[in-house]
Amino acid sequence: MMASEDARFVVIEKQTVGWAHVVEVLVDRDTRVQYLAMNVGSGGGLTVLVDADGKPLLYDEPLD
């Protein structure tokens, strides 16, 4: 994990594809909801991850 203890979001997984494509899974410390962030060159996006029922995917492991 990469974040200071006062950061709202924690990066729990990071993958780099090529020289400019970065995919990260973030967790919101307050809600435990997981997000997928993508940075591709000069663009990017963010989306919530969902379970099979369409509900936000919650992270249940320790964050610290």
XYZ file of N, CA and C in Angstrom:
192
model
N 0.829 -1.179 0.000
C 0.000 0.000 0.000
C 0.870 1.238 0.000
N 0.391 2.270 -0.703
C 1.158 3.496 -0.800
C 0.271 4.687 -0.468
N 0.385 5.224 0.738
C -0.344 6.432 1.110
C 0.045 6.829 2.514
N -0.025 8.130 2.763
C 0.186 8.574 4.135
C -1.070 8.257 4.936
N -0.932 8.204 6.238
C -2.064 7.807 7.085
C -3.222 8.789 7.042
N -2.987 10.038 6.637
C -4.070 11.018 6.587
C -4.692 11.132 5.195
N -4.207 10.357 4.223
C -4.763 10.391 2.875
C -6.127 9.712 2.847
N -7.053 10.260 2.084
C -8.396 9.678 1.977
C -8.365 8.358 1.223
N -7.538 8.276 0.175
C -7.477 7.083 -0.657
C -6.146 6.365 -0.487
N -6.203 5.025 -0.550
C -5.020 4.183 -0.446
C -4.918 3.370 -1.734
N -3.736 3.348 -2.326
C -3.492 2.515 -3.505
C -3.168 1.111 -3.012
N -4.012 0.128 -3.365
C -3.768 -1.238 -2.904
C -3.159 -2.112 -3.988
N -3.222 -1.643 -5.240
C -2.613 -2.389 -6.339
C -2.260 -1.414 -7.447
N -1.110 -1.631 -8.078
C -0.678 -0.772 -9.174
C 0.016 -1.615 -10.219
N -0.381 -1.404 -11.474
C 0.243 -2.093 -12.606
C 0.612 -1.052 -13.651
N 1.794 -1.203 -14.212
C 2.231 -0.330 -15.296
C 2.343 -1.170 -16.558
N 1.696 -0.695 -17.609
C 1.723 -1.392 -18.893
C 2.364 -0.438 -19.892
N 3.504 -0.836 -20.437
C 4.218 0.076 -21.327
C 4.813 1.216 -20.527
N 5.055 2.326 -21.173
C 5.681 3.453 -20.486
C 4.694 4.493 -19.996
N 3.437 4.441 -20.446
C 2.507 5.507 -20.085
C 1.149 5.019 -19.603
N 0.950 3.730 -19.455
C -0.349 3.212 -19.027
C -0.230 2.706 -17.591
N -0.974 3.315 -16.684
C -0.935 2.914 -15.280
C -2.360 2.588 -14.828
N -2.516 1.433 -14.200
C -3.796 1.003 -13.655
C -3.619 0.836 -12.153
N -4.499 1.471 -11.362
C -4.420 1.376 -9.905
C -5.785 1.032 -9.330
N -5.780 0.277 -8.249
C -6.991 0.057 -7.469
C -6.837 0.879 -6.205
N -7.804 1.765 -5.964
C -7.802 2.652 -4.805
C -8.905 2.228 -3.841
N -8.690 2.487 -2.559
C -9.723 2.241 -1.556
C -9.961 3.544 -0.794
N -11.217 3.912 -0.648
C -11.606 5.067 0.156
C -11.562 4.634 1.624
N -10.724 5.282 2.428
C -10.589 4.908 3.847
C -11.903 5.015 4.612
N -12.743 5.984 4.257
C -13.988 6.206 5.000
C -15.066 5.188 4.660
N -15.226 4.858 3.383
C -16.322 3.989 2.959
C -15.889 2.566 2.640
N -14.556 2.355 2.460
C -13.968 1.069 2.073
C -14.320 0.660 0.643
N -14.941 1.548 -0.134
C -15.288 1.282 -1.531
C -14.009 1.283 -2.370
N -13.935 0.350 -3.329
C -12.787 0.234 -4.221
C -13.086 0.913 -5.563
N -12.051 1.559 -6.113
C -12.142 2.251 -7.400
C -11.007 1.801 -8.302
N -11.255 1.795 -9.592
C -10.228 1.515 -10.589
C -9.870 2.831 -11.259
N -8.589 3.190 -11.208
C -8.099 4.416 -11.843
C -7.155 4.032 -12.963
N -7.310 4.681 -14.113
C -6.428 4.421 -15.252
C -5.849 5.736 -15.735
N -4.547 5.730 -15.983
C -3.859 6.864 -16.582
C -3.220 6.360 -17.860
N -3.633 6.939 -18.966
C -3.119 6.516 -20.273
C -2.581 7.766 -20.966
N -1.258 7.900 -20.991
C -0.666 9.094 -21.589
C -1.125 10.331 -20.858
N -1.824 11.226 -21.551
C -2.283 12.466 -20.929
C -3.753 12.408 -20.519
N -4.374 11.233 -20.574
C -5.767 11.086 -20.195
C -5.917 10.054 -19.102
N -7.147 9.828 -18.683
C -7.376 8.833 -17.651
C -8.828 8.768 -17.259
N -9.109 7.925 -16.280
C -10.475 7.780 -15.824
C -10.530 7.080 -14.486
N -11.687 7.124 -13.880
C -11.918 6.527 -12.568
C -13.313 5.935 -12.566
N -13.443 4.715 -12.011
C -14.764 4.102 -11.905
C -14.817 3.269 -10.638
N -16.007 3.130 -10.101
C -16.197 2.294 -8.921
C -16.215 0.827 -9.360
N -15.613 -0.035 -8.566
C -15.683 -1.475 -8.818
C -16.937 -2.009 -8.142
N -17.633 -2.949 -8.802
C -18.874 -3.489 -8.252
C -18.800 -5.007 -8.156
N -19.628 -5.559 -7.268
C -19.690 -7.009 -7.129
C -20.696 -7.569 -8.141
N -20.982 -8.855 -8.059
C -21.872 -9.519 -9.015
C -23.301 -8.969 -8.979
N -23.702 -8.350 -7.866
C -25.036 -7.778 -7.736
C -25.090 -6.301 -8.127
N -23.957 -5.745 -8.537
C -23.915 -4.345 -8.926
C -23.697 -3.393 -7.769
N -23.413 -3.927 -6.583
C -23.153 -3.090 -5.409
C -21.663 -2.758 -5.352
N -21.304 -1.593 -4.791
C -19.884 -1.245 -4.696
C -19.071 -2.336 -3.991
N -17.926 -2.632 -4.561
C -17.041 -3.644 -3.992
C -16.302 -3.040 -2.807
N -16.448 -3.653 -1.652
C -15.827 -3.151 -0.423
C -14.543 -3.912 -0.121
N -13.560 -3.193 0.398
C -12.263 -3.788 0.760
C -12.333 -4.206 2.220
N -12.028 -5.482 2.497
C -12.169 -5.983 3.867
C -10.850 -6.321 4.557
N -9.737 -5.944 3.945
C -8.417 -6.182 4.549
C -7.988 -4.929 5.319
N -7.022 -5.061 6.218
C -6.508 -3.873 6.929
C -5.856 -2.892 5.950
N -6.016 -1.605 6.213
C -5.441 -0.575 5.360
C -4.144 -0.015 5.919
N -3.806 -0.329 7.135
C -2.590 0.219 7.736
C -1.614 -0.859 8.102
